[in-house]
Amino acid sequence: MNYKAPRGTHDIFGINALGLNVLEQKARQIFIKHGFEEVRTPIFEDASLFTRSIGEATDIVEKEMYIFEDRKGRKLALRPEGTASLVRAYIEHRLDISFPSGKFFYSGEMFRYERPQAGRYRQFYQIGAEFYGSLSPSADAEIIMLVCDVLSSMGIEKVNVHVNSLGCQKCRPLFRETLVKYFTSIDDLCQDCLRRLQTNPLRLLDCKIDSDKFINVPKMNDFLCDDCKEHFNLVQNLIRSVNCTYIVDPKLVRGLDYYTRTVFEIRSNALGAQDALAAGGRYDNLVKELGGQDTPVVGFALGSERVLMAAQHSGFFSTLNKNEKVFIAIADQDLISEAFAFSIKLIRNGLKGNNDISVFGPVDNKSLTAQLRFADKIGASKTIIFAKAELGEGKVLVKNMIDKTQNAVFIGQL
Ligand code: HAM
């Protein structure tokens, strides 16, 4: 029977797994500097948590959730994102009362039943951070700068920062109404637009099929109430003050319903159609809607696979795992235990003058030629050969795998 990884999932080996770890580690260091603390939530939650927070009429809820029933008939969902889970945890642990201005971050697997393509998977990794309890534009600006810092730590400097404001409960209804009137006057809308016109008219703004037809489409900016306008202006002033170049993008509406005011997306030209490296925004009503105290929040999540793809374009991977590879070979089969003991000593203590080594071997039942071929294959720079004649004098043979020269060296000198 042939098994394959489920469609849209992928196995991560070697340098790519290392890249993911480095990204998570760098993000963690930056989050901690900004005073964020880590939270780990379950991979599955009550399905209705996501339906209520992300919104019934969103793609994620309508078609992308992995929903299943457990043995007691509870309807659960694999998490499609981390924001809703964190809000649930924040309220459940009553942090809305004891720690209303908390800063939290998370990382882990997310699941969405999307059509797989480069940069879009059904199981993917996200790293996210959420700043609870601040209405201040400086919280929005800090979150945007946090993402830029994480990207920059991975060597990704050339990004496009798109920002927009979606207003609040006071000013958005009139914009929505005006949009519906506008879109109703347009002929030949695609099926998705016709459906969303009833359920989620803002989403028509980012329709890939119809967007060319939308000339002089109303802009949220013209409908923002004074408070939202001031908030958005301040966010822009703050990110400008730290030299962040950005684009105000009236078409940026995001695919999740919980946003209020600031939304943003950070895109890379180095990627194809799936060019959003990270996205986020403010959601001031969600904690209250899910039963907590009125607590404003702003946050983001980045897609780790996409960030790693962009990092690869910037040459970041060439800086990873610079360890020198050393292979331990045996010319005589019965020297395996001496060679094994030496390899463990080498792993623990390194070579004299070089601790950054990776040790391979010894292996038994292979000819010396086969062992040297393997050493070449893994890119070893040195092979240390245990042979009876030399070992009798307390020496081993050190073969330079690049110029193929070989010298007998006292073990104690290595
Ligand atoms: P999102 O835009 O749905 O937002 O996802 C954030 C990032 O996750 C995207 O920009 C992308 O890099 C990555 N991503 C999303 N879907 C996939 C996929 N199928 N395959 C690979 N990568 C993907 C959220 O999830 C919000 N929770 C962000 C947020 C946090 N807003 C406020 N706080």
Short mmCIF file of C-alpha atoms and ligand atoms in Angstrom, two decimals:
data_model
loop_
_atom_site.label_atom_id
_atom_site.label_comp_id
_atom_site.label_asym_id
_atom_site.label_seq_id
_atom_site.Cartn_x
_atom_site.Cartn_y
_atom_site.Cartn_z
CA MET A 1 0.00 0.00 0.00
CA ASN A 2 1.38 3.45 -0.91
CA TYR A 3 0.71 6.25 1.52
CA LYS A 4 1.17 9.92 0.71
CA ALA A 5 0.89 12.98 2.90
CA PRO A 6 -2.70 14.33 2.66
CA ARG A 7 -3.22 16.88 -0.14
CA GLY A 8 -2.14 20.35 0.90
CA THR A 9 0.16 19.12 3.69
CA HIS A 10 3.91 18.77 3.48
CA ASP A 11 6.80 17.13 5.28
CA ILE A 12 9.57 19.46 6.40
CA PHE A 13 13.11 18.07 6.40
CA GLY A 14 16.58 19.25 7.40
CA ILE A 15 17.44 22.79 6.42
CA ASN A 16 13.75 23.73 6.02
CA ALA A 17 12.92 22.49 9.52
CA LEU A 18 15.95 24.37 10.77
CA GLY A 19 14.72 27.50 8.95
CA LEU A 20 11.33 27.18 10.66
CA ASN A 21 12.99 26.82 14.06
CA VAL A 22 15.24 29.82 13.46
CA LEU A 23 12.25 31.92 12.38
CA GLU A 24 10.29 30.94 15.51
CA GLN A 25 13.30 31.60 17.70
CA LYS A 26 14.00 35.02 16.18
CA ALA A 27 10.33 36.00 16.43
CA ARG A 28 10.26 34.84 20.06
CA GLN A 29 13.30 36.99 20.92
CA ILE A 30 11.73 40.05 19.29
CA PHE A 31 8.35 39.46 20.98
CA ILE A 32 10.01 39.15 24.38
CA LYS A 33 11.85 42.45 23.82
CA HIS A 34 8.46 44.07 23.18
CA GLY A 35 7.10 42.56 26.42
CA PHE A 36 4.95 39.82 24.85
CA GLU A 37 4.57 36.44 26.58
CA GLU A 38 3.95 33.08 24.96
CA VAL A 39 0.64 31.21 24.99
CA ARG A 40 -0.06 27.73 23.67
CA THR A 41 -3.66 26.87 22.97
CA PRO A 42 -5.18 23.59 21.75
CA ILE A 43 -5.08 22.69 18.06
CA PHE A 44 -8.83 22.07 18.09
CA GLU A 45 -11.63 24.09 19.63
CA ASP A 46 -15.39 24.17 19.71
CA ALA A 47 -16.29 24.82 16.03
CA SER A 48 -18.72 27.59 16.93
CA LEU A 49 -15.87 29.65 18.46
CA PHE A 50 -14.52 30.20 14.94
CA THR A 51 -17.92 30.60 13.32
CA ARG A 52 -18.82 33.36 15.77
CA SER A 53 -15.53 35.20 15.70
CA ILE A 54 -14.33 34.87 12.10
CA GLY A 55 -17.89 35.30 10.77
CA GLU A 56 -20.49 32.99 9.17
CA ALA A 57 -20.16 34.62 5.75
CA THR A 58 -16.40 34.31 5.40
CA ASP A 59 -14.56 31.84 3.16
CA ILE A 60 -12.86 30.31 6.18
CA VAL A 61 -16.13 29.45 7.91
CA GLU A 62 -18.18 28.70 4.78
CA LYS A 63 -15.76 26.35 3.07
CA GLU A 64 -12.40 25.94 4.74
CA MET A 65 -12.85 24.56 8.25
CA TYR A 66 -11.92 21.03 9.19
CA ILE A 67 -14.93 20.15 11.34
CA PHE A 68 -15.46 16.82 13.04
CA GLU A 69 -17.49 15.28 15.82
CA ASP A 70 -15.80 13.59 18.74
CA ARG A 71 -17.13 10.38 20.30
CA LYS A 72 -19.62 12.32 22.41
CA GLY A 73 -20.96 14.17 19.37
CA ARG A 74 -19.27 17.52 20.18
CA LYS A 75 -18.69 19.60 17.06
CA LEU A 76 -15.00 20.54 16.99
CA ALA A 77 -12.78 22.27 14.43
CA LEU A 78 -9.06 22.21 13.76
CA ARG A 79 -8.01 25.83 14.33
CA PRO A 80 -7.89 27.85 11.08
CA GLU A 81 -6.10 30.71 12.89
CA GLY A 82 -4.89 31.63 16.36
CA THR A 83 -6.73 34.85 17.20
CA ALA A 84 -10.09 33.35 18.20
CA SER A 85 -8.44 30.64 20.33
CA LEU A 86 -6.46 33.25 22.22
CA VAL A 87 -9.57 35.37 22.86
CA ARG A 88 -11.29 32.23 24.20
CA ALA A 89 -8.33 31.49 26.49
CA TYR A 90 -8.06 35.13 27.60
CA ILE A 91 -11.70 35.18 28.67
CA GLU A 92 -11.71 31.64 30.10
CA HIS A 93 -8.76 32.49 32.39
CA ARG A 94 -10.41 35.82 33.28
CA LEU A 95 -7.43 37.81 32.08
CA ASP A 96 -9.91 40.44 30.91
CA ILE A 97 -10.27 41.22 34.64
CA SER A 98 -6.86 40.35 36.12
CA PHE A 99 -4.57 41.30 33.22
CA PRO A 100 -6.51 43.51 30.81
CA SER A 101 -3.45 44.95 29.08
CA GLY A 102 -1.70 41.72 28.19
CA LYS A 103 0.63 41.11 25.27
CA PHE A 104 0.67 37.54 23.97
CA PHE A 105 2.25 35.56 21.15
CA TYR A 106 1.80 32.09 19.73
CA SER A 107 3.05 29.86 16.96
CA GLY A 108 1.90 26.59 15.49
CA GLU A 109 -0.04 24.70 12.86
CA MET A 110 -3.25 26.06 11.38
CA PHE A 111 -5.67 24.20 9.11
CA ARG A 112 -7.74 25.48 6.20
CA TYR A 113 -9.36 23.43 3.45
CA GLU A 114 -8.13 25.68 0.62
CA ARG A 115 -7.12 24.80 -2.95
CA PRO A 116 -3.43 24.02 -2.54
CA GLN A 117 -0.87 25.96 -4.58
CA ALA A 118 2.61 27.40 -4.01
CA GLY A 119 2.46 29.20 -0.65
CA ARG A 120 -1.06 27.96 0.14
CA TYR A 121 -1.50 24.79 2.16
CA ARG A 122 -4.15 22.98 4.11
CA GLN A 123 -1.84 22.66 7.09
CA PHE A 124 0.51 25.61 7.53
CA TYR A 125 2.40 27.36 10.32
CA GLN A 126 1.63 30.77 11.69
CA ILE A 127 3.39 32.98 14.22
CA GLY A 128 1.19 35.67 15.72
CA ALA A 129 1.04 38.31 18.43
CA GLU A 130 -1.92 40.10 20.00
CA PHE A 131 -1.82 43.29 22.06
CA TYR A 132 -4.84 43.40 24.44
CA GLY A 133 -6.33 46.36 26.22
CA SER A 134 -5.03 49.37 24.30
CA LEU A 135 -7.08 51.66 22.10
CA SER A 136 -4.02 53.74 21.36
CA PRO A 137 -2.77 54.02 17.74
CA SER A 138 0.67 53.30 19.18
CA ALA A 139 -0.45 49.69 19.79
CA ASP A 140 -1.36 49.34 16.08
CA ALA A 141 1.96 50.91 15.09
CA GLU A 142 3.89 48.66 17.48
CA ILE A 143 2.26 45.55 15.97
CA ILE A 144 3.11 46.65 12.42
CA MET A 145 6.72 47.39 13.43
CA LEU A 146 6.92 44.05 15.23
CA VAL A 147 6.13 42.20 11.98
CA CYS A 148 8.63 44.31 10.04
CA ASP A 149 11.31 43.54 12.65
CA VAL A 150 10.65 39.79 12.47
CA LEU A 151 10.84 39.90 8.65
CA SER A 152 13.99 41.98 8.76
CA SER A 153 15.62 39.52 11.20
CA MET A 154 15.14 36.91 8.44
CA GLY A 155 16.86 39.13 5.87
CA ILE A 156 13.55 40.26 4.31
CA GLU A 157 13.75 44.02 3.84
CA LYS A 158 11.87 44.65 0.61
CA VAL A 159 8.21 44.40 1.56
CA ASN A 160 5.05 46.30 0.72
CA VAL A 161 3.09 47.39 3.75
CA HIS A 162 -0.60 47.94 2.89
CA VAL A 163 -2.77 49.66 5.49
CA ASN A 164 -6.41 50.65 5.62
CA SER A 165 -9.06 51.54 8.17
CA LEU A 166 -12.38 49.68 8.21
CA GLY A 167 -13.97 52.17 10.62
CA CYS A 168 -16.14 51.23 13.55
CA GLN A 169 -19.73 50.28 14.36
CA LYS A 170 -20.64 53.97 14.11
CA CYS A 171 -19.29 54.74 10.63
CA ARG A 172 -19.12 51.40 8.80
CA PRO A 173 -22.91 50.81 8.34
CA LEU A 174 -23.30 53.87 6.07
CA PHE A 175 -20.26 52.80 4.04
CA ARG A 176 -21.71 49.30 3.73
CA GLU A 177 -25.07 50.66 2.61
CA THR A 178 -23.42 52.94 0.03
CA LEU A 179 -21.32 50.04 -1.24
CA VAL A 180 -24.37 47.79 -1.68
CA LYS A 181 -26.08 50.55 -3.70
CA TYR A 182 -22.95 50.98 -5.82
CA PHE A 183 -22.42 47.25 -6.49
CA THR A 184 -26.12 46.71 -7.27
CA SER A 185 -25.68 49.16 -10.16
CA ILE A 186 -22.88 47.07 -11.71
CA ASP A 187 -23.82 44.49 -14.37
CA ASP A 188 -22.45 40.97 -14.67
CA LEU A 189 -21.03 40.47 -11.22
CA CYS A 190 -19.34 37.09 -10.72
CA GLN A 191 -21.11 34.38 -8.71
CA ASP A 192 -18.98 35.04 -5.63
CA CYS A 193 -19.72 38.79 -5.74
CA LEU A 194 -23.46 38.18 -6.17
CA ARG A 195 -23.46 35.95 -3.12
CA ARG A 196 -21.26 38.26 -1.03
CA LEU A 197 -23.34 41.27 -1.96
CA GLN A 198 -26.01 39.79 0.33
CA THR A 199 -23.74 38.52 3.09
CA ASN A 200 -20.46 40.47 3.15
CA PRO A 201 -20.41 43.37 0.65
CA LEU A 202 -17.01 44.70 1.77
CA ARG A 203 -15.39 41.56 0.38
CA LEU A 204 -16.36 42.59 -3.19
CA LEU A 205 -13.64 45.22 -2.96
CA ASP A 206 -10.90 42.59 -3.12
CA CYS A 207 -12.57 40.37 -5.76
CA LYS A 208 -9.89 39.24 -8.23
CA ILE A 209 -12.41 38.76 -11.07
CA ASP A 210 -14.56 41.87 -10.91
CA SER A 211 -12.23 44.49 -9.42
CA ASP A 212 -11.54 46.12 -12.85
CA LYS A 213 -15.25 46.92 -13.18
CA PHE A 214 -15.28 48.90 -9.95
CA ILE A 215 -14.49 52.42 -11.12
CA ASN A 216 -15.08 55.24 -8.63
CA VAL A 217 -16.02 52.73 -6.00
CA PRO A 218 -16.80 54.36 -2.62
CA LYS A 219 -13.85 54.40 -0.21
CA MET A 220 -14.07 53.74 3.53
CA ASN A 221 -11.70 56.64 4.10
CA ASP A 222 -14.42 59.09 3.02
CA PHE A 223 -16.86 57.58 5.53
CA LEU A 224 -14.64 57.37 8.62
CA CYS A 225 -16.07 59.15 11.68
CA ASP A 226 -13.82 61.78 13.31
CA ASP A 227 -12.49 59.36 15.94
CA CYS A 228 -11.61 56.68 13.37
CA LYS A 229 -10.06 59.27 11.06
CA GLU A 230 -7.89 60.62 13.86
CA HIS A 231 -6.91 57.11 14.92
CA PHE A 232 -5.91 56.14 11.38
CA ASN A 233 -3.94 59.37 10.86
CA LEU A 234 -2.05 58.80 14.10
CA VAL A 235 -1.22 55.19 13.17
CA GLN A 236 0.23 56.49 9.90
CA ASN A 237 2.18 59.28 11.64
CA LEU A 238 3.67 56.79 14.07
CA ILE A 239 4.80 54.25 11.48
CA ARG A 240 6.17 57.06 9.32
CA SER A 241 8.14 58.34 12.32
CA VAL A 242 10.05 55.04 12.42
CA ASN A 243 10.75 55.15 8.67
CA CYS A 244 8.22 52.56 7.59
CA THR A 245 7.11 53.06 4.00
CA TYR A 246 3.49 52.05 3.48
CA ILE A 247 0.61 52.27 1.03
CA VAL A 248 -2.92 53.25 2.04
CA ASP A 249 -4.93 50.60 0.21
CA PRO A 250 -8.70 51.21 0.17
CA LYS A 251 -9.23 47.72 -1.30
CA LEU A 252 -7.74 46.02 1.73
CA VAL A 253 -10.72 44.57 3.58
CA ARG A 254 -9.41 41.20 4.91
CA GLY A 255 -11.21 37.87 4.88
CA LEU A 256 -12.17 37.77 8.56
CA ASP A 257 -15.13 39.67 9.98
CA TYR A 258 -13.84 40.67 13.39
CA TYR A 259 -11.79 43.70 12.33
CA THR A 260 -12.47 47.31 13.30
CA ARG A 261 -10.37 50.33 12.31
CA THR A 262 -6.79 49.45 11.29
CA VAL A 263 -6.15 46.49 8.98
CA PHE A 264 -2.85 45.76 7.29
CA GLU A 265 -1.11 43.24 5.10
CA ILE A 266 2.59 42.87 4.37
CA ARG A 267 3.34 41.54 0.90
CA SER A 268 6.48 40.43 -0.90
CA ASN A 269 7.26 40.86 -4.60
CA ALA A 270 9.47 37.77 -4.39
CA LEU A 271 6.44 35.48 -4.06
CA GLY A 272 3.81 34.55 -6.63
CA ALA A 273 0.03 34.86 -6.27
CA GLN A 274 0.15 34.07 -2.54
CA ASP A 275 2.22 37.12 -1.70
CA ALA A 276 0.89 38.02 1.77
CA LEU A 277 3.62 37.28 4.28
CA ALA A 278 1.66 38.56 7.23
CA ALA A 279 -1.58 40.32 8.04
CA GLY A 280 -3.59 41.61 10.92
CA GLY A 281 -5.43 44.51 12.43
CA ARG A 282 -7.54 45.77 15.27
CA TYR A 283 -10.59 43.99 16.64
CA ASP A 284 -12.12 46.04 19.41
CA ASN A 285 -15.41 44.17 19.81
CA LEU A 286 -14.48 40.50 19.73
CA VAL A 287 -13.61 39.99 23.42
CA LYS A 288 -16.97 41.50 24.45
CA GLU A 289 -18.88 39.58 21.76
CA LEU A 290 -17.44 36.32 23.10
CA GLY A 291 -18.51 37.12 26.66
CA GLY A 292 -15.54 39.02 28.13
CA GLN A 293 -15.09 42.59 29.39
CA ASP A 294 -14.95 45.26 26.72
CA THR A 295 -11.28 44.93 25.66
CA PRO A 296 -9.79 46.35 22.47
CA VAL A 297 -7.11 44.25 20.77
CA VAL A 298 -4.75 44.58 17.83
CA GLY A 299 -2.61 41.80 16.43
CA PHE A 300 -1.11 40.01 13.47
CA ALA A 301 -0.12 36.60 12.17
CA LEU A 302 2.54 35.70 9.65
CA GLY A 303 2.59 32.62 7.45
CA SER A 304 5.84 30.86 8.32
CA GLU A 305 6.17 28.95 5.02
CA ARG A 306 5.76 32.14 3.00
CA VAL A 307 8.23 34.02 5.18
CA LEU A 308 10.73 31.20 4.71
CA MET A 309 10.21 31.33 0.92
CA ALA A 310 10.90 35.07 0.93
CA ALA A 311 13.90 34.49 3.22
CA GLN A 312 15.25 31.97 0.72
CA HIS A 313 15.10 34.65 -1.99
CA SER A 314 17.08 37.00 0.26
CA GLY A 315 19.81 34.38 0.73
CA PHE A 316 19.01 33.77 4.39
CA PHE A 317 19.35 29.99 4.13
CA SER A 318 23.01 30.24 3.20
CA THR A 319 23.64 31.57 6.72
CA LEU A 320 22.09 28.50 8.36
CA ASN A 321 23.90 25.44 9.64
CA LYS A 322 27.48 26.42 8.95
CA ASN A 323 28.69 23.46 11.05
CA GLU A 324 31.70 21.64 9.67
CA LYS A 325 30.76 18.03 8.86
CA VAL A 326 33.15 15.37 10.13
CA PHE A 327 32.79 11.70 9.20
CA ILE A 328 34.23 8.91 11.37
CA ALA A 329 35.22 5.88 9.30
CA ILE A 330 36.68 2.47 10.18
CA ALA A 331 39.21 0.67 8.00
CA ASP A 332 38.86 -2.46 10.17
CA GLN A 333 35.44 -3.65 11.27
CA ASP A 334 36.52 -4.59 14.80
CA LEU A 335 37.45 -0.94 15.59
CA ILE A 336 33.78 0.05 15.73
CA SER A 337 33.69 0.48 19.52
CA GLU A 338 36.84 2.72 19.59
CA ALA A 339 35.44 4.76 16.71
CA PHE A 340 32.01 4.99 18.35
CA ALA A 341 33.49 6.17 21.69
CA PHE A 342 35.57 8.76 19.79
CA SER A 343 32.56 10.05 17.85
CA ILE A 344 30.60 10.61 21.07
CA LYS A 345 33.60 12.45 22.59
CA LEU A 346 33.77 14.60 19.47
CA ILE A 347 30.04 15.38 19.59
CA ARG A 348 30.35 16.39 23.25
CA ASN A 349 33.64 18.33 23.09
CA GLY A 350 34.13 19.34 19.46
CA LEU A 351 37.42 19.41 17.63
CA LYS A 352 40.28 21.48 19.09
CA GLY A 353 39.57 25.03 17.96
CA ASN A 354 36.17 24.22 16.46
CA ASN A 355 33.06 23.42 18.44
CA ASP A 356 30.69 23.98 15.53
CA ILE A 357 30.85 20.54 14.02
CA SER A 358 28.33 17.86 13.06
CA VAL A 359 29.60 14.31 13.44
CA PHE A 360 28.53 11.40 11.22
CA GLY A 361 29.41 7.69 11.56
CA PRO A 362 30.85 5.29 12.31
CA VAL A 363 28.87 2.69 10.37
CA ASP A 364 29.70 -1.00 10.25
CA ASN A 365 29.57 -3.57 7.45
CA LYS A 366 30.58 -1.06 4.77
CA SER A 367 33.87 -1.05 2.86
CA LEU A 368 36.15 1.95 3.47
CA THR A 369 35.50 3.06 -0.13
CA ALA A 370 31.74 3.04 0.49
CA GLN A 371 32.23 5.00 3.74
CA LEU A 372 34.33 7.64 1.96
CA ARG A 373 31.72 7.87 -0.81
CA PHE A 374 29.08 8.51 1.84
CA ALA A 375 31.30 11.14 3.51
CA ASP A 376 31.52 12.92 0.14
CA LYS A 377 27.78 12.66 -0.35
CA ILE A 378 26.95 14.40 2.93
CA GLY A 379 29.56 17.09 2.21
CA ALA A 380 32.01 16.15 5.00
CA SER A 381 35.13 18.33 5.03
CA LYS A 382 37.15 15.72 6.96
CA THR A 383 37.01 11.98 7.46
CA ILE A 384 38.74 10.58 10.53
CA ILE A 385 39.72 6.98 9.77
CA PHE A 386 40.33 4.37 12.47
CA ALA A 387 42.87 1.83 11.17
CA LYS A 388 44.69 -0.85 13.21
CA ALA A 389 48.26 0.11 12.26
CA GLU A 390 47.85 3.80 13.18
CA LEU A 391 45.70 3.15 16.21
CA GLY A 392 48.50 0.92 17.59
CA GLU A 393 50.57 4.16 17.77
CA GLY A 394 47.69 6.16 19.28
CA LYS A 395 46.93 7.82 15.92
CA VAL A 396 44.09 8.08 13.39
CA LEU A 397 44.16 9.06 9.73
CA VAL A 398 42.65 12.48 8.97
CA LYS A 399 41.59 12.73 5.34
CA ASN A 400 40.86 16.17 3.90
CA MET A 401 37.83 15.48 1.71
CA ILE A 402 38.42 18.54 -0.46
CA ASP A 403 42.01 18.04 -1.60
CA LYS A 404 42.00 14.30 -0.65
CA THR A 405 45.29 14.55 1.29
CA GLN A 406 45.68 12.32 4.35
CA ASN A 407 47.82 12.51 7.51
CA ALA A 408 48.28 10.33 10.58
CA VAL A 409 47.54 12.44 13.68
CA PHE A 410 47.71 11.62 17.43
CA ILE A 411 44.12 11.25 18.72
CA GLY A 412 44.93 13.58 21.62
CA GLN A 413 45.70 16.38 19.15
CA LEU A 414 42.23 16.40 17.61
P1 HAM B 1 -4.82 35.61 7.70
O1 HAM B 1 -4.64 36.73 6.72
O2 HAM B 1 -5.95 34.69 7.44
O3 HAM B 1 -5.01 36.31 9.12
O4 HAM B 1 -3.50 34.80 7.83
C1 HAM B 1 -2.27 35.42 8.19
C2 HAM B 1 -1.14 34.89 7.32
O5 HAM B 1 -1.13 33.45 7.36
C3 HAM B 1 -1.30 35.20 5.83
O6 HAM B 1 -0.83 36.50 5.53
C4 HAM B 1 -0.44 34.12 5.19
O7 HAM B 1 0.93 34.50 5.24
C5 HAM B 1 -0.66 32.94 6.12
N1 HAM B 1 -1.65 32.00 5.55
C6 HAM B 1 -2.99 32.10 5.57
N2 HAM B 1 -3.56 31.05 4.95
C7 HAM B 1 -2.56 30.26 4.53
C8 HAM B 1 -2.48 29.00 3.83
N3 HAM B 1 -3.58 28.34 3.46
N4 HAM B 1 -1.26 28.48 3.57
C9 HAM B 1 -0.13 29.13 3.96
N5 HAM B 1 -0.13 30.30 4.63
C10 HAM B 1 -1.33 30.87 4.91
C11 HAM B 1 -5.20 35.61 10.27
O8 HAM B 1 -5.07 34.41 10.38
C12 HAM B 1 -5.51 36.50 11.46
N6 HAM B 1 -5.72 35.62 12.63
C13 HAM B 1 -4.38 37.47 11.70
C14 HAM B 1 -4.60 38.34 12.90
C15 HAM B 1 -4.06 38.18 14.13
N7 HAM B 1 -5.38 39.40 12.94
C16 HAM B 1 -5.35 39.91 14.15
N8 HAM B 1 -4.57 39.15 14.88
#
